Coordinates of N, CA and C in Angstrom, one line a residue:
M262 N 17.5 124.5 17.9 CA 18.4 125.3 17.2 C 18.3 125.0 15.7
I263 N 18.3 126.1 14.9 CA 18.2 125.9 13.4 C 19.6 125.8 12.8
N264 N 19.8 124.7 12.1 CA 21.1 124.5 11.4 C 21.1 125.1 10.0
Q265 N 22.0 126.1 9.8 CA 21.9 126.9 8.6 C 22.5 126.2 7.4
S266 N 22.0 126.5 6.2 CA 22.5 126.0 5.0 C 22.4 127.1 3.9
P267 N 23.3 127.1 3.0 CA 23.4 128.2 2.0 C 22.4 128.0 0.8
L268 N 21.7 126.9 0.8 CA 20.9 126.5 -0.4 C 19.7 127.4 -0.5
N269 N 19.0 127.4 -1.6 CA 17.9 128.2 -1.8 C 16.7 127.8 -1.0
P270 N 15.8 128.7 -0.6 CA 14.6 128.3 0.2 C 13.6 127.5 -0.6
K271 N 12.9 126.6 0.0 CA 11.8 125.9 -0.6 C 10.6 126.8 -0.6
S272 N 9.7 126.5 -1.5 CA 8.5 127.2 -1.6 C 7.6 126.8 -0.4
P273 N 6.9 127.8 0.2 CA 6.0 127.5 1.3 C 4.9 126.5 0.8
S274 N 4.5 125.6 1.7 CA 3.5 124.6 1.4 C 2.1 125.2 1.6
S275 N 1.2 124.8 0.8 CA -0.2 125.3 0.9 C -0.9 124.4 2.0
I276 N -1.1 125.0 3.1 CA -1.8 124.2 4.2 C -2.9 125.1 4.8
D277 N -4.0 124.5 4.9 CA -5.2 125.3 5.5 C -5.2 125.2 7.0
L278 N -4.9 126.3 7.7 CA -4.9 126.3 9.1 C -6.1 127.2 9.6
T279 N -7.1 127.4 8.8 CA -8.2 128.2 9.2 C -8.8 127.7 10.5
G280 N -8.9 128.6 11.5 CA -9.6 128.3 12.7 C -8.7 127.5 13.7
M281 N -7.5 127.2 13.3 CA -6.6 126.5 14.2 C -5.9 127.5 15.2
P282 N -5.5 127.0 16.4 CA -4.9 127.9 17.4 C -3.5 128.4 16.9
R283 N -3.1 129.4 17.7 CA -1.9 130.2 17.3 C -0.7 129.3 17.1
E284 N -0.5 128.3 17.9 CA 0.7 127.5 17.8 C 0.9 126.8 16.5
F285 N -0.3 126.5 15.8 CA -0.2 125.8 14.5 C 0.4 126.8 13.5
H286 N -0.1 128.1 13.6 CA 0.4 129.1 12.7 C 1.9 129.4 12.9
L287 N 2.3 129.4 14.2 CA 3.7 129.7 14.5 C 4.6 128.6 13.9
A288 N 4.1 127.3 14.0 CA 4.9 126.2 13.5 C 5.0 126.3 12.0
H289 N 3.9 126.7 11.3 CA 3.9 126.9 9.9 C 4.9 128.0 9.5
T290 N 4.9 129.1 10.2 CA 5.8 130.2 9.9 C 7.2 129.7 10.1
L291 N 7.5 129.0 11.1 CA 8.8 128.5 11.4 C 9.3 127.6 10.2
A292 N 8.4 126.7 9.8 CA 8.8 125.8 8.7 C 9.0 126.5 7.4
T293 N 8.2 127.5 7.1 CA 8.4 128.2 5.8 C 9.6 129.0 5.8
G294 N 10.1 129.3 7.0 CA 11.4 130.1 7.1 C 12.6 129.3 7.0
L295 N 12.5 128.0 6.9 CA 13.7 127.1 6.8 C 14.1 127.2 5.3
Y296 N 15.4 127.2 5.1 CA 16.0 127.4 3.7 C 16.7 126.1 3.3
G297 N 16.4 125.8 2.0 CA 17.1 124.6 1.4 C 17.0 123.4 2.3
D298 N 18.2 122.9 2.7 CA 18.3 121.7 3.5 C 18.4 122.0 5.0
E299 N 18.0 123.2 5.4 CA 18.0 123.5 6.9 C 17.1 122.6 7.6
F300 N 17.5 122.4 8.9 CA 16.7 121.6 9.8 C 16.9 122.1 11.2
I301 N 16.0 121.6 12.1 CA 16.1 122.0 13.5 C 16.7 120.9 14.3
D302 N 17.8 121.2 14.9 CA 18.5 120.3 15.8 C 17.9 120.2 17.1
I303 N 17.7 119.0 17.6 CA 17.1 118.8 19.0 C 17.9 117.8 19.7
N304 N 18.3 118.1 20.9 CA 19.1 117.2 21.8 C 18.2 116.7 22.9
M305 N 18.2 115.4 23.2 CA 17.4 114.8 24.2 C 18.2 114.3 25.4
D306 N 17.8 114.7 26.6 CA 18.6 114.4 27.8 C 18.5 112.8 28.0
A307 N 19.5 112.3 28.6 CA 19.6 110.8 28.8 C 18.5 110.3 29.7
D308 N 17.9 111.1 30.5 CA 16.9 110.7 31.5 C 15.6 110.4 30.8
V309 N 15.4 111.0 29.6 CA 14.1 110.8 28.9 C 13.9 109.4 28.4
V310 N 15.0 108.9 27.7 CA 14.9 107.5 27.0 C 16.1 106.6 27.4
G311 N 16.8 107.0 28.4 CA 17.9 106.1 28.9 C 19.2 106.4 28.2
I312 N 19.2 107.2 27.1 CA 20.5 107.5 26.4 C 20.4 109.0 26.0
Q313 N 21.6 109.6 25.9 CA 21.7 110.9 25.3 C 21.5 110.8 23.8
Y314 N 20.6 111.5 23.2 CA 20.2 111.3 21.8 C 20.0 112.6 21.1
G315 N 20.5 112.8 19.9 CA 20.3 114.0 19.1 C 19.6 113.6 17.8
F316 N 18.7 114.5 17.3 CA 18.0 114.2 16.1 C 17.6 115.6 15.5
N317 N 17.0 115.6 14.3 CA 16.6 116.8 13.7 C 15.2 116.7 13.0
V318 N 14.6 117.8 12.8 CA 13.3 117.9 12.2 C 13.4 118.8 11.0
N319 N 13.0 118.4 9.8 CA 13.2 119.2 8.6 C 11.8 119.8 8.2
Q320 N 11.9 120.7 7.2 CA 10.7 121.4 6.7 C 9.6 120.5 6.3
E321 N 9.9 119.5 5.5 CA 8.8 118.6 4.9 C 8.2 117.8 6.0
E322 N 8.9 117.4 7.0 CA 8.3 116.7 8.2 C 7.3 117.5 8.9
I323 N 7.6 118.8 9.1 CA 6.7 119.7 9.7 C 5.5 119.9 8.9
F324 N 5.6 120.1 7.5 CA 4.5 120.3 6.7 C 3.6 119.0 6.6
R325 N 4.2 117.8 6.6 CA 3.4 116.6 6.7 C 2.5 116.6 7.9
F326 N 3.2 117.0 9.0 CA 2.4 117.0 10.3 C 1.3 118.0 10.2
L327 N 1.5 119.2 9.7 CA 0.4 120.2 9.7 C -0.7 119.8 8.7
R328 N -0.3 119.0 7.7 CA -1.3 118.5 6.7 C -2.1 117.3 7.3
K329 N -1.7 116.8 8.4 CA -2.4 115.6 9.0 C -2.0 114.4 8.2
E330 N -0.8 114.4 7.6 CA -0.4 113.2 6.9 C 0.4 112.3 7.8
T331 N 1.2 111.4 7.3 CA 2.0 110.5 8.1 C 2.9 111.2 9.1
V332 N 3.1 110.6 10.2 CA 4.0 111.2 11.3 C 5.4 110.6 11.3
D333 N 6.4 111.4 11.2 CA 7.8 110.9 11.1 C 8.3 110.5 12.5
I334 N 9.3 109.7 12.5 CA 9.9 109.2 13.8 C 10.4 110.4 14.6
S335 N 11.0 111.4 13.9 CA 11.5 112.6 14.6 C 10.4 113.3 15.3
A336 N 9.2 113.3 14.7 CA 8.0 114.0 15.3 C 7.6 113.3 16.6
I337 N 7.5 112.0 16.5 CA 7.1 111.2 17.7 C 8.2 111.4 18.8
T338 N 9.4 111.4 18.4 CA 10.5 111.5 19.4 C 10.4 112.9 20.1
M339 N 10.2 113.9 19.4 CA 10.0 115.2 20.0 C 8.8 115.3 20.9
F340 N 7.8 114.6 20.6 CA 6.6 114.6 21.4 C 6.9 113.9 22.7
C341 N 7.7 112.8 22.7 CA 8.1 112.2 24.0 C 8.8 113.2 24.9
I342 N 9.7 114.0 24.3 CA 10.4 115.0 25.1 C 9.4 116.0 25.7
Y343 N 8.4 116.4 24.9 CA 7.4 117.3 25.4 C 6.6 116.7 26.6
L344 N 6.2 115.5 26.4 CA 5.4 114.8 27.5 C 6.3 114.7 28.8
Y345 N 7.5 114.4 28.6 CA 8.4 114.2 29.7 C 8.5 115.6 30.5
E346 N 8.6 116.7 29.8 CA 8.6 118.0 30.5 C 7.2 118.4 30.9
H347 N 6.2 118.2 30.1 CA 4.9 118.6 30.5 C 4.4 118.0 31.8
F348 N 4.6 116.7 31.9 CA 4.2 116.0 33.1 C 5.3 115.9 34.2
D349 N 6.4 116.6 34.0 CA 7.5 116.7 35.0 C 7.9 115.3 35.4
L350 N 8.3 114.5 34.5 CA 8.6 113.0 34.7 C 10.0 112.8 35.2
K351 N 10.8 113.8 35.3 CA 12.1 113.5 35.9 C 12.0 113.0 37.3
G352 N 12.5 111.8 37.6 CA 12.4 111.2 38.9 C 11.1 110.6 39.1
N353 N 10.2 110.6 38.2 CA 8.9 110.0 38.3 C 9.0 108.5 38.4
A354 N 8.3 107.8 39.3 CA 8.5 106.4 39.5 C 7.6 105.6 38.5
N355 N 6.7 106.2 37.9 CA 5.7 105.5 37.1 C 6.0 105.4 35.6
Y356 N 6.4 106.5 35.0 CA 6.4 106.6 33.5 C 7.7 107.0 32.9
G357 N 8.2 106.3 31.9 CA 9.4 106.6 31.2 C 9.1 106.3 29.7
F358 N 10.1 106.5 28.9 CA 10.0 106.3 27.4 C 11.1 105.4 26.9
L359 N 10.8 104.7 25.8 CA 11.9 104.2 25.0 C 12.1 105.0 23.8
C360 N 13.3 105.2 23.3 CA 13.6 106.0 22.1 C 12.9 105.4 20.9
P361 N 12.0 106.2 20.2 CA 11.4 105.6 19.0 C 12.4 105.2 17.9
N362 N 13.5 105.9 17.8 CA 14.4 105.6 16.7 C 15.2 104.3 17.1
M363 N 15.5 104.2 18.3 CA 16.3 103.0 18.7 C 15.4 101.7 18.7
N364 N 14.1 101.9 18.7 CA 13.2 100.8 18.8 C 12.5 100.5 17.5
Q365 N 12.9 101.2 16.4 CA 12.2 101.0 15.1 C 12.8 99.9 14.3
E366 N 12.1 99.3 13.3 CA 12.5 98.2 12.6 C 13.8 98.4 11.7
A367 N 14.1 99.6 11.4 CA 15.3 99.8 10.5 C 16.6 99.8 11.4
T368 N 16.5 99.8 12.7 CA 17.7 99.8 13.5 C 18.1 98.3 13.6
D369 N 19.5 98.1 13.7 CA 20.1 96.8 13.8 C 19.4 96.0 14.9
H370 N 19.2 94.7 14.6 CA 18.5 93.8 15.5 C 19.1 93.7 16.9
D371 N 20.4 93.5 16.9 CA 21.1 93.3 18.2 C 21.2 94.7 19.0
T372 N 21.3 95.8 18.2 CA 21.3 97.1 18.9 C 20.0 97.3 19.6
R373 N 18.9 97.0 19.0 CA 17.6 97.1 19.6 C 17.5 96.3 20.9
I374 N 17.9 95.1 20.8 CA 17.8 94.2 22.0 C 18.6 94.7 23.1
N375 N 19.8 95.1 22.8 CA 20.7 95.6 23.8 C 20.2 96.9 24.5
Y376 N 19.6 97.8 23.7 CA 19.1 99.0 24.2 C 17.9 98.7 25.1
V377 N 16.9 97.9 24.7 CA 15.7 97.7 25.5 C 16.1 96.9 26.7
A378 N 17.1 95.9 26.6 CA 17.5 95.2 27.8 C 18.1 96.1 28.8
E379 N 18.9 97.1 28.4 CA 19.5 98.0 29.4 C 18.5 98.8 30.1
V380 N 17.4 99.2 29.4 CA 16.4 100.0 30.0 C 15.7 99.1 31.1
I381 N 15.4 97.9 30.7 CA 14.7 96.9 31.6 C 15.6 96.6 32.8
L382 N 16.9 96.5 32.6 CA 17.8 96.1 33.6 C 18.0 97.3 34.6
K383 N 18.2 98.5 34.1 CA 18.7 99.6 34.9 C 17.6 100.6 35.2
G384 N 16.5 100.6 34.4 CA 15.4 101.6 34.6 C 14.7 101.4 35.9
T385 N 14.1 102.5 36.4 CA 13.5 102.6 37.7 C 12.0 102.8 37.5
R386 N 11.5 103.0 36.3 CA 10.0 103.3 36.1 C 9.2 102.0 36.1
K387 N 7.9 102.2 36.5 CA 7.0 101.1 36.5 C 6.6 100.8 35.0
Y388 N 6.4 101.8 34.2 CA 6.0 101.6 32.8 C 6.9 102.4 31.9
Y389 N 7.2 101.8 30.8 CA 8.0 102.4 29.7 C 7.1 102.5 28.5
L390 N 6.8 103.7 28.0 CA 6.0 103.8 26.8 C 7.0 103.8 25.6
A391 N 6.7 102.9 24.7 CA 7.6 102.6 23.5 C 6.8 102.7 22.2
P392 N 6.8 103.9 21.6 CA 6.2 104.0 20.3 C 7.0 103.2 19.3
Y393 N 6.3 102.4 18.5 CA 6.9 101.4 17.6 C 6.4 101.6 16.2
H394 N 7.4 101.7 15.3 CA 7.1 101.9 13.8 C 7.6 100.7 13.0
E395 N 6.6 100.1 12.4 CA 6.9 98.9 11.6 C 6.0 98.9 10.4
G396 N 6.5 98.7 9.2 CA 5.6 98.6 8.0 C 4.8 99.8 7.8
N397 N 5.3 101.0 8.0 CA 4.6 102.3 7.8 C 3.4 102.4 8.8
H398 N 3.5 101.8 9.9 CA 2.4 101.9 10.9 C 2.9 102.1 12.3
W399 N 2.3 103.0 13.0 CA 2.7 103.3 14.4 C 1.8 102.5 15.4
T400 N 2.4 101.9 16.4 CA 1.7 101.3 17.5 C 2.4 101.7 18.8
L401 N 1.8 101.3 19.9 CA 2.4 101.7 21.2 C 2.5 100.4 22.0
C402 N 3.7 100.1 22.5 CA 4.0 99.1 23.5 C 4.2 99.8 24.8
V403 N 3.6 99.3 25.9 CA 3.8 99.8 27.2 C 4.5 98.6 28.0
I404 N 5.7 98.8 28.3 CA 6.5 97.7 28.9 C 6.5 97.9 30.4
C405 N 6.2 96.8 31.1 CA 6.3 96.9 32.6 C 7.3 95.8 33.1
P406 N 8.6 96.3 33.3 CA 9.6 95.4 33.6 C 9.4 94.5 34.9
N407 N 8.8 95.1 35.9 CA 8.6 94.4 37.2 C 7.7 93.3 37.1
L408 N 6.7 93.4 36.2 CA 5.7 92.4 36.0 C 6.0 91.5 34.8
N409 N 7.0 91.8 34.1 CA 7.4 91.0 32.9 C 6.2 91.0 31.9
E410 N 5.6 92.1 31.7 CA 4.4 92.3 30.9 C 4.6 93.4 29.8
V411 N 3.9 93.2 28.7 CA 3.9 94.2 27.7 C 2.4 94.4 27.3
F412 N 2.0 95.7 27.2 CA 0.6 96.0 26.8 C 0.7 96.7 25.5
W413 N -0.2 96.2 24.6 CA -0.1 96.6 23.1 C -1.3 97.4 22.7
F414 N -1.1 98.5 22.2 CA -2.1 99.4 21.7 C -2.0 99.6 20.2
D415 N -3.0 99.3 19.4 CA -2.9 99.4 18.0 C -4.2 99.9 17.4
S416 N -4.2 101.1 16.8 CA -5.4 101.8 16.4 C -6.0 101.2 15.1
I417 N -5.5 100.1 14.6 CA -6.2 99.4 13.5 C -6.5 98.0 14.0
G418 N -6.4 97.7 15.3 CA -6.8 96.5 15.9 C -5.9 95.3 15.7
G419 N -4.7 95.5 15.2 CA -3.8 94.4 15.0 C -3.2 93.8 16.3
R420 N -2.5 92.7 16.1 CA -1.9 92.0 17.3 C -0.4 92.3 17.2
P421 N 0.4 92.1 18.2 CA 1.8 92.3 18.2 C 2.5 91.5 17.1
T422 N 3.4 92.1 16.3 CA 4.0 91.4 15.2 C 5.1 90.5 15.8
K423 N 5.5 89.5 14.9 CA 6.5 88.6 15.3 C 7.8 89.3 15.6
Q424 N 8.1 90.4 14.8 CA 9.4 91.1 15.0 C 9.4 91.8 16.3
I425 N 8.4 92.5 16.7 CA 8.5 93.2 18.0 C 8.5 92.3 19.2
K426 N 7.7 91.2 19.0 CA 7.7 90.2 20.1 C 9.1 89.6 20.3
Q427 N 9.8 89.3 19.2 CA 11.1 88.7 19.3 C 12.1 89.7 20.0
I428 N 12.0 91.0 19.6 CA 12.9 92.0 20.2 C 12.7 92.1 21.7
I429 N 11.4 92.3 22.1 CA 11.2 92.6 23.5 C 11.3 91.3 24.4
D430 N 10.9 90.2 23.9 CA 11.1 88.9 24.6 C 12.6 88.6 24.8
A431 N 13.4 88.9 23.8 CA 14.8 88.7 23.9 C 15.4 89.7 24.8
S432 N 14.9 90.9 24.9 CA 15.4 91.9 25.8 C 15.1 91.5 27.2
F433 N 13.9 91.0 27.5 CA 13.6 90.5 28.9 C 14.5 89.4 29.3
A434 N 14.8 88.5 28.3 CA 15.6 87.3 28.6 C 17.1 87.8 28.9
Q435 N 17.6 88.7 28.1 CA 18.9 89.2 28.3 C 19.0 89.9 29.7
A436 N 18.0 90.7 30.0 CA 18.1 91.4 31.3 C 18.0 90.5 32.4
S437 N 17.3 89.4 32.3 CA 17.2 88.4 33.3 C 18.5 87.7 33.5
L438 N 19.2 87.4 32.4 CA 20.5 86.8 32.6 C 21.5 87.7 33.3
K439 N 21.3 89.0 33.2 CA 22.2 89.9 33.9 C 21.7 90.3 35.3
G440 N 20.7 89.6 35.7 CA 20.3 89.7 37.1 C 18.9 90.4 37.4
R441 N 18.2 90.8 36.4 CA 16.9 91.4 36.5 C 15.9 90.3 36.7
K442 N 15.2 90.3 37.8 CA 14.1 89.3 38.1 C 12.8 90.0 38.3
P443 N 11.8 89.6 37.5 CA 10.5 90.2 37.6 C 9.9 89.7 39.0
V444 N 8.9 90.5 39.5 CA 8.3 90.2 40.8 C 7.0 89.5 40.7
N445 N 6.6 89.1 39.4 CA 5.4 88.4 39.3 C 5.6 86.9 39.0
R446 N 4.6 86.2 38.7 CA 4.7 84.8 38.5 C 5.1 84.4 37.1
Y447 N 5.1 85.3 36.1 CA 5.3 84.9 34.7 C 6.8 84.6 34.5
K448 N 7.1 83.5 34.0 CA 8.4 83.1 33.6 C 8.8 83.6 32.2
T449 N 7.8 83.8 31.4 CA 8.0 84.4 30.1 C 7.2 85.7 30.0
T450 N 7.6 86.5 29.0 CA 6.9 87.8 28.9 C 5.4 87.6 28.5
K451 N 4.6 88.2 29.3 CA 3.1 88.2 29.0 C 2.7 89.4 28.1
W452 N 2.1 89.1 27.0 CA 1.6 90.2 26.1 C 0.1 90.3 26.2
T453 N -0.4 91.6 26.4 CA -1.8 91.8 26.5 C -2.2 92.9 25.5
V454 N -3.2 92.5 24.6 CA -3.7 93.4 23.6 C -4.8 94.2 24.3
C455 N -4.6 95.5 24.3 CA -5.5 96.4 25.1 C -6.6 97.1 24.1
P456 N -7.8 97.2 24.6 CA -8.7 98.0 23.8 C -8.3 99.5 23.7
C457 N -8.5 100.1 22.6 CA -8.2 101.5 22.4 C -9.0 102.0 21.2
P458 N -9.0 103.4 21.1 CA -9.7 104.0 20.0 C -9.2 103.5 18.6
M459 N -10.0 103.4 17.6 CA -9.7 102.9 16.3 C -9.6 104.1 15.3
Q460 N -8.6 104.2 14.5 CA -8.5 105.2 13.5 C -9.4 105.0 12.3
P461 N -10.0 106.1 11.7 CA -11.0 105.9 10.6 C -10.3 105.7 9.3
G462 N -9.1 106.2 9.1 CA -8.4 106.1 7.8 C -7.1 105.4 7.8
S463 N -6.2 105.8 6.9 CA -5.0 105.0 6.8 C -3.7 105.7 7.3
V464 N -3.8 107.0 7.7 CA -2.6 107.7 8.0 C -2.6 108.3 9.4
E465 N -3.6 108.0 10.2 CA -3.8 108.7 11.5 C -3.0 108.0 12.7
C466 N -2.4 106.9 12.4 CA -1.8 106.1 13.5 C -0.8 106.8 14.4
G467 N 0.0 107.7 13.8 CA 1.0 108.4 14.6 C 0.3 109.4 15.6
Y468 N -0.8 110.0 15.1 CA -1.5 111.0 16.0 C -2.2 110.2 17.1
Y469 N -2.7 109.0 16.8 CA -3.3 108.1 17.8 C -2.3 107.7 18.8
V470 N -1.1 107.3 18.4 CA -0.1 106.9 19.4 C 0.2 108.1 20.3
M471 N 0.3 109.3 19.7 CA 0.6 110.5 20.6 C -0.5 110.7 21.6
R472 N -1.7 110.5 21.2 CA -2.9 110.7 22.1 C -2.9 109.6 23.1
F473 N -2.6 108.3 22.7 CA -2.5 107.2 23.7 C -1.6 107.6 24.8
M474 N -0.4 108.0 24.4 CA 0.6 108.3 25.4 C 0.2 109.4 26.4
Y475 N -0.4 110.4 25.8 CA -0.9 111.6 26.6 C -2.0 111.1 27.6
D476 N -2.9 110.3 27.1 CA -4.0 109.8 28.0 C -3.5 108.8 29.0
I477 N -2.6 108.0 28.7 CA -2.1 107.0 29.7 C -1.4 107.7 30.8
I478 N -0.5 108.7 30.5 CA 0.2 109.4 31.6 C -0.8 110.3 32.3
S479 N -1.8 110.9 31.6 CA -2.8 111.7 32.3 C -3.6 110.9 33.3
A480 N -3.8 109.7 33.0 CA -4.6 108.8 33.9 C -4.0 108.6 35.3
Q481 N -2.6 108.6 35.3 CA -1.9 108.5 36.6 C -2.5 107.3 37.4
T482 N -2.7 106.2 36.8 CA -3.4 105.1 37.5 C -2.4 103.9 37.7
N483 N -2.7 103.2 38.7 CA -2.0 101.9 38.9 C -2.8 100.7 38.5
Q484 N -3.9 101.0 37.9 CA -4.7 99.9 37.4 C -4.1 99.2 36.2
N485 N -4.6 98.1 35.8 CA -4.1 97.4 34.6 C -4.3 98.3 33.4
M486 N -3.2 98.2 32.5 CA -3.3 99.1 31.3 C -4.4 98.8 30.4
N487 N -4.9 97.6 30.5 CA -6.0 97.2 29.5 C -7.4 97.8 30.0
K488 N -7.3 98.6 31.1 CA -8.6 99.3 31.5 C -8.5 100.8 31.3
I489 N -7.4 101.3 30.7 CA -7.2 102.7 30.4 C -8.3 103.3 29.5
F490 N -8.6 102.5 28.5 CA -9.6 103.0 27.5 C -10.9 102.1 27.6
A491 N -12.0 102.8 27.7 CA -13.3 102.0 27.7 C -13.5 101.4 26.3
P492 N -14.1 100.2 26.2 CA -14.4 99.6 24.9 C -15.2 100.5 24.1
H493 N -14.8 100.6 22.8 CA -15.5 101.3 21.8 C -15.3 102.9 21.9
K494 N -14.3 103.3 22.8 CA -14.1 104.7 22.9 C -13.5 105.2 21.5
K495 N -13.9 106.4 21.2 CA -13.5 107.0 19.9 C -12.8 108.4 20.2
Y496 N -11.9 108.7 19.3 CA -11.3 110.1 19.3 C -12.0 110.9 18.2
T497 N -12.2 112.2 18.6 CA -12.6 113.2 17.6 C -11.4 113.9 17.0
Q498 N -11.6 114.6 16.0 CA -10.4 115.4 15.4 C -10.0 116.4 16.5
G499 N -10.9 116.9 17.3 CA -10.5 117.8 18.3 C -9.6 117.2 19.4
D500 N -9.8 115.9 19.7 CA -9.0 115.2 20.6 C -7.6 115.1 20.1
L501 N -7.4 114.8 18.8 CA -6.1 114.7 18.1 C -5.5 116.0 18.0
D502 N -6.3 117.1 17.8 CA -5.7 118.4 17.6 C -5.1 118.9 18.9
I503 N -5.6 118.4 20.0 CA -5.0 118.8 21.3 C -3.5 118.4 21.4
V504 N -3.2 117.2 21.0 CA -1.8 116.7 21.0 C -1.0 117.3 19.9
R505 N -1.7 117.5 18.7 CA -1.0 118.2 17.6 C -0.6 119.6 18.0
G506 N -1.4 120.3 18.8 CA -1.1 121.6 19.2 C 0.1 121.6 20.2
M507 N 0.1 120.6 21.1 CA 1.2 120.4 22.0 C 2.5 120.3 21.2
W508 N 2.5 119.5 20.1 CA 3.6 119.2 19.3 C 4.1 120.5 18.7
C509 N 3.2 121.3 18.2 CA 3.6 122.6 17.6 C 4.2 123.5 18.6
K510 N 3.7 123.6 19.8 CA 4.4 124.3 20.9 C 5.8 123.9 21.2
A511 N 5.9 122.5 21.2 CA 7.3 122.0 21.4 C 8.2 122.3 20.3
L512 N 7.8 122.3 19.1 CA 8.6 122.7 17.9 C 9.1 124.1 18.1
C513 N 8.2 125.0 18.4 CA 8.6 126.4 18.5 C 9.6 126.6 19.7
K514 N 9.4 125.8 20.8 CA 10.3 125.9 21.9 C 11.7 125.4 21.6
Y515 N 11.7 124.2 21.0 CA 13.0 123.6 20.8 C 13.8 124.2 19.6
S516 N 13.2 125.0 18.8 CA 13.9 125.7 17.7 C 14.7 126.9 18.1
L517 N 14.5 127.3 19.4 CA 15.2 128.5 19.9 C 16.7 128.2 20.1

């Protein structure tokens, strides 16, 4: 739903969409039609990320996405909703999501721990995909509550940061105190750094995380997460444009 504002329209952004599929052009048309401080309101069902959550997407966020620039938290959140619907994950025993906004570094420390702990304690999925934004960089944590394990995917080859390890380790500990017991042998959270495609530049991380999530769910595998991607696998721009196109379709759908 588009939230109306009486302010003057912004000038359309110059974006080259030559040769791109129809959904990219529709998203661009939608964005250029937003006036002043208008934005698109989106509501997320509680089953997607464990809480009822509302957010919005504005014109410049859409333009940044179409320019292949940095990806905003709202864009990643909307893509989680799209994947939930695309793969029909309602009631699915394998895959769920954590809310990117609730799990990002700007959110209060205790709020983050309480949220993740509640998902670990009450969630029924085997894996929870948790896009994580810290220091202007997107990574993906895949949390497996039953195994007390976290799998880390980073398109620049980094290791889990101290901040995210503290949050998730504390969440597991809090869930354990409330009665959640892992079924494996690990008494503390096990972190595994997984091989994954590497980004060539400085701004692609958000698109890589989107593609990681799509590929992980598409695999529908019970094998260890560190075997999802073959060593030295690379993404082409075409690979990334597939998930970018999905995002554009979602934007058009949720703007109605």
